[in-house]
Every structure is written in structure tokens, then in C-alpha cells.
Coordinates of C-alpha atoms in Angstrom, one line a residue:
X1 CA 24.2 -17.2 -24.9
X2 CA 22.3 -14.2 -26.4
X3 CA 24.5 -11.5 -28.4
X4 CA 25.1 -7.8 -26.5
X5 CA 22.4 -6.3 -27.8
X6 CA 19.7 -9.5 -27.4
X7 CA 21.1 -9.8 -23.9
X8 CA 20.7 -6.2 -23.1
X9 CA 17.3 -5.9 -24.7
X10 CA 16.1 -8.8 -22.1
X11 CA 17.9 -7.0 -19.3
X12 CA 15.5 -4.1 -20.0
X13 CA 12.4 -6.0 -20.6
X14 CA 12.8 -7.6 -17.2
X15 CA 13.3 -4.7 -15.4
X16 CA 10.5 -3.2 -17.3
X17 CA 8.6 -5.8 -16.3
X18 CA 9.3 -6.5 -12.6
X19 CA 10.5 -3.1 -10.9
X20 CA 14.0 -5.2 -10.4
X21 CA 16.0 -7.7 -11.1
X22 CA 19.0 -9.8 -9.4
X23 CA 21.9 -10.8 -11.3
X24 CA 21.9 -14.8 -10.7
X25 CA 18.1 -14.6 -12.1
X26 CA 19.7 -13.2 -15.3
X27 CA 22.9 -14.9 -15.2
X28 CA 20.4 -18.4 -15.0
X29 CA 17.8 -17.1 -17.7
X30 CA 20.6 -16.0 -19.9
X31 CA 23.4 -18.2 -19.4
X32 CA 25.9 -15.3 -19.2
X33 CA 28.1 -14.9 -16.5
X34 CA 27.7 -12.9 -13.1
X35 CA 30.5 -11.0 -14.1
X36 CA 29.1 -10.2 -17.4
X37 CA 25.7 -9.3 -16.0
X38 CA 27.3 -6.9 -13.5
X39 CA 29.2 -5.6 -16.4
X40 CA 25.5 -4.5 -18.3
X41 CA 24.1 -2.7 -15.5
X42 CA 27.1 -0.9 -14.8
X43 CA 26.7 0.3 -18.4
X44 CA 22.8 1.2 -18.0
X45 CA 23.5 2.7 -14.8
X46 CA 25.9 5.1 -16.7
X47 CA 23.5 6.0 -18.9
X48 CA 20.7 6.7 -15.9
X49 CA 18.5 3.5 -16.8
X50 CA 18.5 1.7 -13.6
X51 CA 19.9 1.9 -10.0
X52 CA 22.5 -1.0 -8.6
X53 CA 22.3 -2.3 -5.5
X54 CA 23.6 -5.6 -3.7
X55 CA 23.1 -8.3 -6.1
X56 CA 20.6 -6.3 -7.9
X57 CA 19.2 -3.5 -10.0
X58 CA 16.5 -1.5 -9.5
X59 CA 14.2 0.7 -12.2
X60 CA 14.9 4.9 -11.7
X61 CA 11.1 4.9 -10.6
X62 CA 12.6 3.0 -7.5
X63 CA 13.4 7.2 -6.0
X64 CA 10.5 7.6 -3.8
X65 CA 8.8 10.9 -4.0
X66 CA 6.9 12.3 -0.5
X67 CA 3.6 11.5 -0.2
X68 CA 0.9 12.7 2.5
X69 CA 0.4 10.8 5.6
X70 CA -3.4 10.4 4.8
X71 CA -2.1 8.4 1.1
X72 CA 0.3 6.3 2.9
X73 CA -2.4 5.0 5.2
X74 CA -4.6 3.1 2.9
X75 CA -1.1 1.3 1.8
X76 CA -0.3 -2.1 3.0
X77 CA -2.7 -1.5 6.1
X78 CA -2.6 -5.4 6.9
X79 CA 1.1 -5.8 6.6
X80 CA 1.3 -2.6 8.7
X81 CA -1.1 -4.1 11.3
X82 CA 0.7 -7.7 11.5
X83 CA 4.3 -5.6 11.7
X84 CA 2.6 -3.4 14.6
X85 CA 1.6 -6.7 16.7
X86 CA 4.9 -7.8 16.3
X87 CA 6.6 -4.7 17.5
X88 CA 4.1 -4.2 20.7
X89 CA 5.8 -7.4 21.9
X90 CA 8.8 -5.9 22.2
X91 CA 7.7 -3.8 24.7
X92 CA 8.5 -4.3 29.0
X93 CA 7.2 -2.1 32.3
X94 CA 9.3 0.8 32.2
X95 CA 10.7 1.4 28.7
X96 CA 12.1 5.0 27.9
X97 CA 11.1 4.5 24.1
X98 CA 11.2 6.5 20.9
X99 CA 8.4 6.0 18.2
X100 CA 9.1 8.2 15.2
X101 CA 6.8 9.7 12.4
X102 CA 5.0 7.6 10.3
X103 CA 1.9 5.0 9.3
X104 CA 3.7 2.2 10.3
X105 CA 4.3 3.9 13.0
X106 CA 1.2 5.0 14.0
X107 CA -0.2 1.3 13.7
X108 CA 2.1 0.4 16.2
X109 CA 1.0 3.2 18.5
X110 CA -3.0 1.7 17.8
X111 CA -1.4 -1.5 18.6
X112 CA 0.2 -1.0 22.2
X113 CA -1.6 -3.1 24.7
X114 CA 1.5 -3.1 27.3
X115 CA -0.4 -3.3 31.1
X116 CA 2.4 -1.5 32.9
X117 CA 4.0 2.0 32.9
X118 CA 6.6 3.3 29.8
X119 CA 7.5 6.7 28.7
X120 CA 6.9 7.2 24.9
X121 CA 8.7 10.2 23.3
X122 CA 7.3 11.2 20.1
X123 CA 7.9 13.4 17.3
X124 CA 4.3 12.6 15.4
X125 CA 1.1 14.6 17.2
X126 CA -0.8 11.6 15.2
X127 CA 0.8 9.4 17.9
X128 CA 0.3 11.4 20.5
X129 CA -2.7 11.6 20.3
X130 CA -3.6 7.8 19.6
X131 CA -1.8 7.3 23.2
X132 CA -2.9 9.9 25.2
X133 CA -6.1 8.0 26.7
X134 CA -3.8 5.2 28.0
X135 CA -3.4 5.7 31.6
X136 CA -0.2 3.4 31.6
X137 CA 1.8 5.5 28.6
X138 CA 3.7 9.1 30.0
X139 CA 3.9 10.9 26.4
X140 CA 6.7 13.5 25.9
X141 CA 5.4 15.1 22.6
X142 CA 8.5 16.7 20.7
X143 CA 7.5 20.5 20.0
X144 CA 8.8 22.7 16.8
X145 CA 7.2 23.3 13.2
X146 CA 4.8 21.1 12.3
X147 CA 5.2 19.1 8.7
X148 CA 2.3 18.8 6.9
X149 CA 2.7 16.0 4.9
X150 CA 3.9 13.6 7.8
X151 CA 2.0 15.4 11.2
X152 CA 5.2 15.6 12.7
X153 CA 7.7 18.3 14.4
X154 CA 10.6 18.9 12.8
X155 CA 13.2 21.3 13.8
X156 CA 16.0 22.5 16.3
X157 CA 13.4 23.0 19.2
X158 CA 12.7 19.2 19.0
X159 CA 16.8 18.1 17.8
X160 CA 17.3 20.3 21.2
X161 CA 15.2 18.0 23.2
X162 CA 16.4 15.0 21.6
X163 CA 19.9 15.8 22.9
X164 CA 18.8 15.7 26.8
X165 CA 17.3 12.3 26.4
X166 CA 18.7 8.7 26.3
X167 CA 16.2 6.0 25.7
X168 CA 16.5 2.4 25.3
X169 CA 14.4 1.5 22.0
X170 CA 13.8 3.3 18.9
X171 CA 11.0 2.5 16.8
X172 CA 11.2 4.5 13.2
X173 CA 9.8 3.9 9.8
X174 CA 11.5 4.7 6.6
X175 CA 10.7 5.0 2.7
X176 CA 13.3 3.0 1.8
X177 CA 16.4 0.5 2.6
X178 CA 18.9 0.1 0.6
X179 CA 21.6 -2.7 1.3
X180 CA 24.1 -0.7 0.4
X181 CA 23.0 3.0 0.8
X182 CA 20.9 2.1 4.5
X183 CA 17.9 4.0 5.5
X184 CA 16.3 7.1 3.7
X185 CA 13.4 9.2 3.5
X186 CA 12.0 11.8 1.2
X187 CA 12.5 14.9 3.5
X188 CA 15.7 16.3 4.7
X189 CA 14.6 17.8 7.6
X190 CA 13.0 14.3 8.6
X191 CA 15.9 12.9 8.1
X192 CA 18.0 15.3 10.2
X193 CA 15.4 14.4 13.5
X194 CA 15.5 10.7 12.2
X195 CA 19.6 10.9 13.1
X196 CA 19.1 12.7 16.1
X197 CA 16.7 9.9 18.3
X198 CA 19.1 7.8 16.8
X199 CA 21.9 9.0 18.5
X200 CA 19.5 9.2 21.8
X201 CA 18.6 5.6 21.4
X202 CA 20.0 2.4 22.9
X203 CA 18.6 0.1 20.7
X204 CA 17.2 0.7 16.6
X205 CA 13.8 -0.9 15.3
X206 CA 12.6 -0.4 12.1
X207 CA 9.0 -1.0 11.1
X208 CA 8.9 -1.4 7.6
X209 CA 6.6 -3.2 5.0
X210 CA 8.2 -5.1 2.2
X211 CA 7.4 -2.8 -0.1
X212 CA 10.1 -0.2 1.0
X213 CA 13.2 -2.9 0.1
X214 CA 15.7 -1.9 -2.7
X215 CA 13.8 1.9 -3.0
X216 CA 15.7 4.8 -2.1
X217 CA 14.7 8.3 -0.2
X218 CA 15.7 12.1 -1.1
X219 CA 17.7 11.6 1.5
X220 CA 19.8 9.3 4.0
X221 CA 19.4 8.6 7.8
X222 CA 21.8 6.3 8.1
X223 CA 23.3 3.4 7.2
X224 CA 22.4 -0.5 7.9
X225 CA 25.1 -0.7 10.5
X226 CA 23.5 1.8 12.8
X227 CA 20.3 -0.6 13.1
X228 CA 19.8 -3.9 15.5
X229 CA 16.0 -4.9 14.1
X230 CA 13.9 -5.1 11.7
X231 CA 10.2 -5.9 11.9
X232 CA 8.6 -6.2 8.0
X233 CA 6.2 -8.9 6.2
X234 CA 6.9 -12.3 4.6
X235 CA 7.2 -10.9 1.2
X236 CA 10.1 -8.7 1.7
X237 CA 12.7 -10.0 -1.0
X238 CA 14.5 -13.3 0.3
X239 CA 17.8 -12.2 -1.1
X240 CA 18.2 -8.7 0.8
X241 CA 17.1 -10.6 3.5
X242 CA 19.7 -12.7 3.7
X243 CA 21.7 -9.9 3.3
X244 CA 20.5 -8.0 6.2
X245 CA 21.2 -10.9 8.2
X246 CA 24.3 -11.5 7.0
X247 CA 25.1 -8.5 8.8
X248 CA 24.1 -9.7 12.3
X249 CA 20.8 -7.4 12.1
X250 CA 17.9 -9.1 13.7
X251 CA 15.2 -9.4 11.7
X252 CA 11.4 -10.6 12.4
X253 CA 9.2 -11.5 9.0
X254 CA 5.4 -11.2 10.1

């Protein structure tokens, strides 16, 4: 087994390296301990070098900053596209459904194909509009200010609404999951209307790519326990995975 500082000095290079690491990688690669391993990022996460979560460690850069919707788009567009295909199956004749803000989201909005009458409430004009031809979708567009970044209401006027309605499925996007913190996103106020179709919801989707796993938001929607589904790609990592499921959350690898 390596000395402290040798150990350590891996530790970092990994992380450096890869974004993340797990603790039984480094307990193998090492031969040190699980306990001991814990023990090291405990210390670097006291000094502000890394980020713990279940099993693993992330690097600081893991704290997602907001981006515009137009960016986000160009980002895993075939993963979004598989996840979207995968979510329109989900879908029966007279749904009451939520679809929330996002590119994920909006793929799965190009993606609905369903032959028989639903009710979509929305809180992105992006999605709206995407729907709007489709003489089988009712659209209840969520009104308030308009942000920018996502082309999405946010705001009392639309929380207001939220409160009158109760729908069967959620479908919502995040910037990140967390095992142990849950969902987040980089914008309070998305976060607070995120909560609210929540509470009007019977039934919690998230569309996610693999890319959002073990990366945290500004801020929290809620945690893991709140949601029944998960729709994301094949290289989401195996051990959260197992996690997630672990905690009798469905979830669907496209």
C-alpha cells in the first residue's frame, strides 16, 4: 500500500483525470481500504477539492453553471432523441400530463406521435409551440415572466395555476442528480415551479442524459424519493444506477 501522501497524490491525479472517482476503484488500484479511502476524500472535501457523493467523489467543476437553451441543444442530441422515443411510449388517450422546461424536454415534445386526445400543460413556449399543430394535443401554456435562458415562464402567475391542476404524469428535466442531494437545477426560480408540478403530479419522470449523473445544480427540486422514473442513456454510470434502483425508482436505459 502507497504512503499518505503517494496515496493522496493518486487520489488527485484520478480525479483530475476522469471528472470522478468511486471508492472501490481506488480501494482495488491502491490496495487501501474503503474505510481509508472514505477517510481521504473527507479530508479533500474539507479543504474544497472535490465533492462526495454515494460511493464516490466528484471534481468542484462537477457545480453546473446555467447555460442558454440554444447551447444545451447541440448537447447529447442523439441520447436526447433515443430518451424522447422512449418517453412518448409512455403516453395513453386521455393523459392530463405535465412536460417541463428543457432540451430534453423539448425532444420529447418533437417526439410525441400519440393518435388519440391528451392535455399537455406546459411551462416552456418552445413546447408549446412544437405541439400546437397536433390536432390530438389540448395545450395549457403556463403564463408569467418569461426566462430567457430556458424560454420558459416562471413565476407566481404560473405557481398559481399549478395549484388548480392535478395531472397524472410529470415529465421534467434536470441539470443534475445527485444520489444523495436528488434533483437540482441552476436557477432558483426554476426550481421553485419545478416543486410546484411536482406537487400537481401523480406520477414523476425524469428525462435526463447520462451526462447530468453525480453533477449538482444552484439549487434543489427535490430529492430522489419524490421521483418514480427515470428515462436516460446506456452510459449513465452503472454504480448510481444500481443505486437508484435500489431505491425502488424505475428506471429505463435507452
Amino acid at each position: 500500500m502507497a504512503n499518505i501522501a503517494e496515496r493522496q497524490k493518486l487520489i488527485l491525479e484520478r480525479l483530475r483525470q476522469q471528472g470522478f472517482v468511486k471508492v472501490s476503484d481506488l480501494s482495488r488500484e491502491l490496495n487501501a481500504s474503503e474505510v481509508t479511502i472514505r477517510k481521504d476524500l473527507k479530508f479533500f472535501e474539507e479543504k474544497k477539492l472535490l465533492q462526495r457523493s454515494h460511493g464516490s467523489a466528484s471534481a468542484l467543476t462537477s457545480i453546473i453553471s446555467d447555460r442558454h437553451i440554444d447551447v444545451k441543444e447541440k448537447m447529447q442530441t442523439e441520447e436526447k432523441i433515443r430518451i424522447a422515443k422512449a418517453a412518448n411510449k409512455l403516453l395513453e388517450p386521455n393523459d392530463k400530463i405535465i412536460i417541463a422546461s428543457g432540451t430534453t424536454l423539448l425532444a420529447f415534445a418533437s417526439a410525441i406521435d400519440i393518435h388519440a386526445q391528451i392535455t399537455v400543460i406546459t411551462s416552456s413556449v418552445r413546447v408549446s409551440l412544437t405541439l400546437c399543430y397536433n390536432p390530438y394535443i389540448e395545450i395549457v401554456q403556463l403564463g408569467g415572466i418569461i426566462r430567457k435562458n430556458s424560454v420558459s415562464v416562471i413565476g407566481h402567475y404560473a405557481e398559481n395555476m399549478l395549484e388548480t391542476l392535478s395531472c397524472n404524469k410529470l415529465f421534467i428535466g434536470v441539470d443534475g442528480i445527485d444520489p444523495d442531494y436528488g434533483l437540482t437545477t441552476s436557477d432558483m426560480n426554476e426550481a421553485h415551479i419545478n416543486r410546484q408540478m411536482i406537487a400537481a403530479a401523480q406520477k414523476i419522470i425524469v428525462l435526463t442524459d447520462s451526462s447530468k449523473f453525480d453533477k449538482r445544480g444552484f439549487c434543489k427540486i427535490c430529492s430522489l424519493d419524490n421521483i418514480h422514473h427515470i428515462i436516460t442513456d446506456t452510459n449513465a454510470p452503472a454504480h448510481i444506477i444500481k443505486v437508484i434502483r435500489e431505491r425502488n425508482i424505475e428506471v429505463t436505459l435507452v
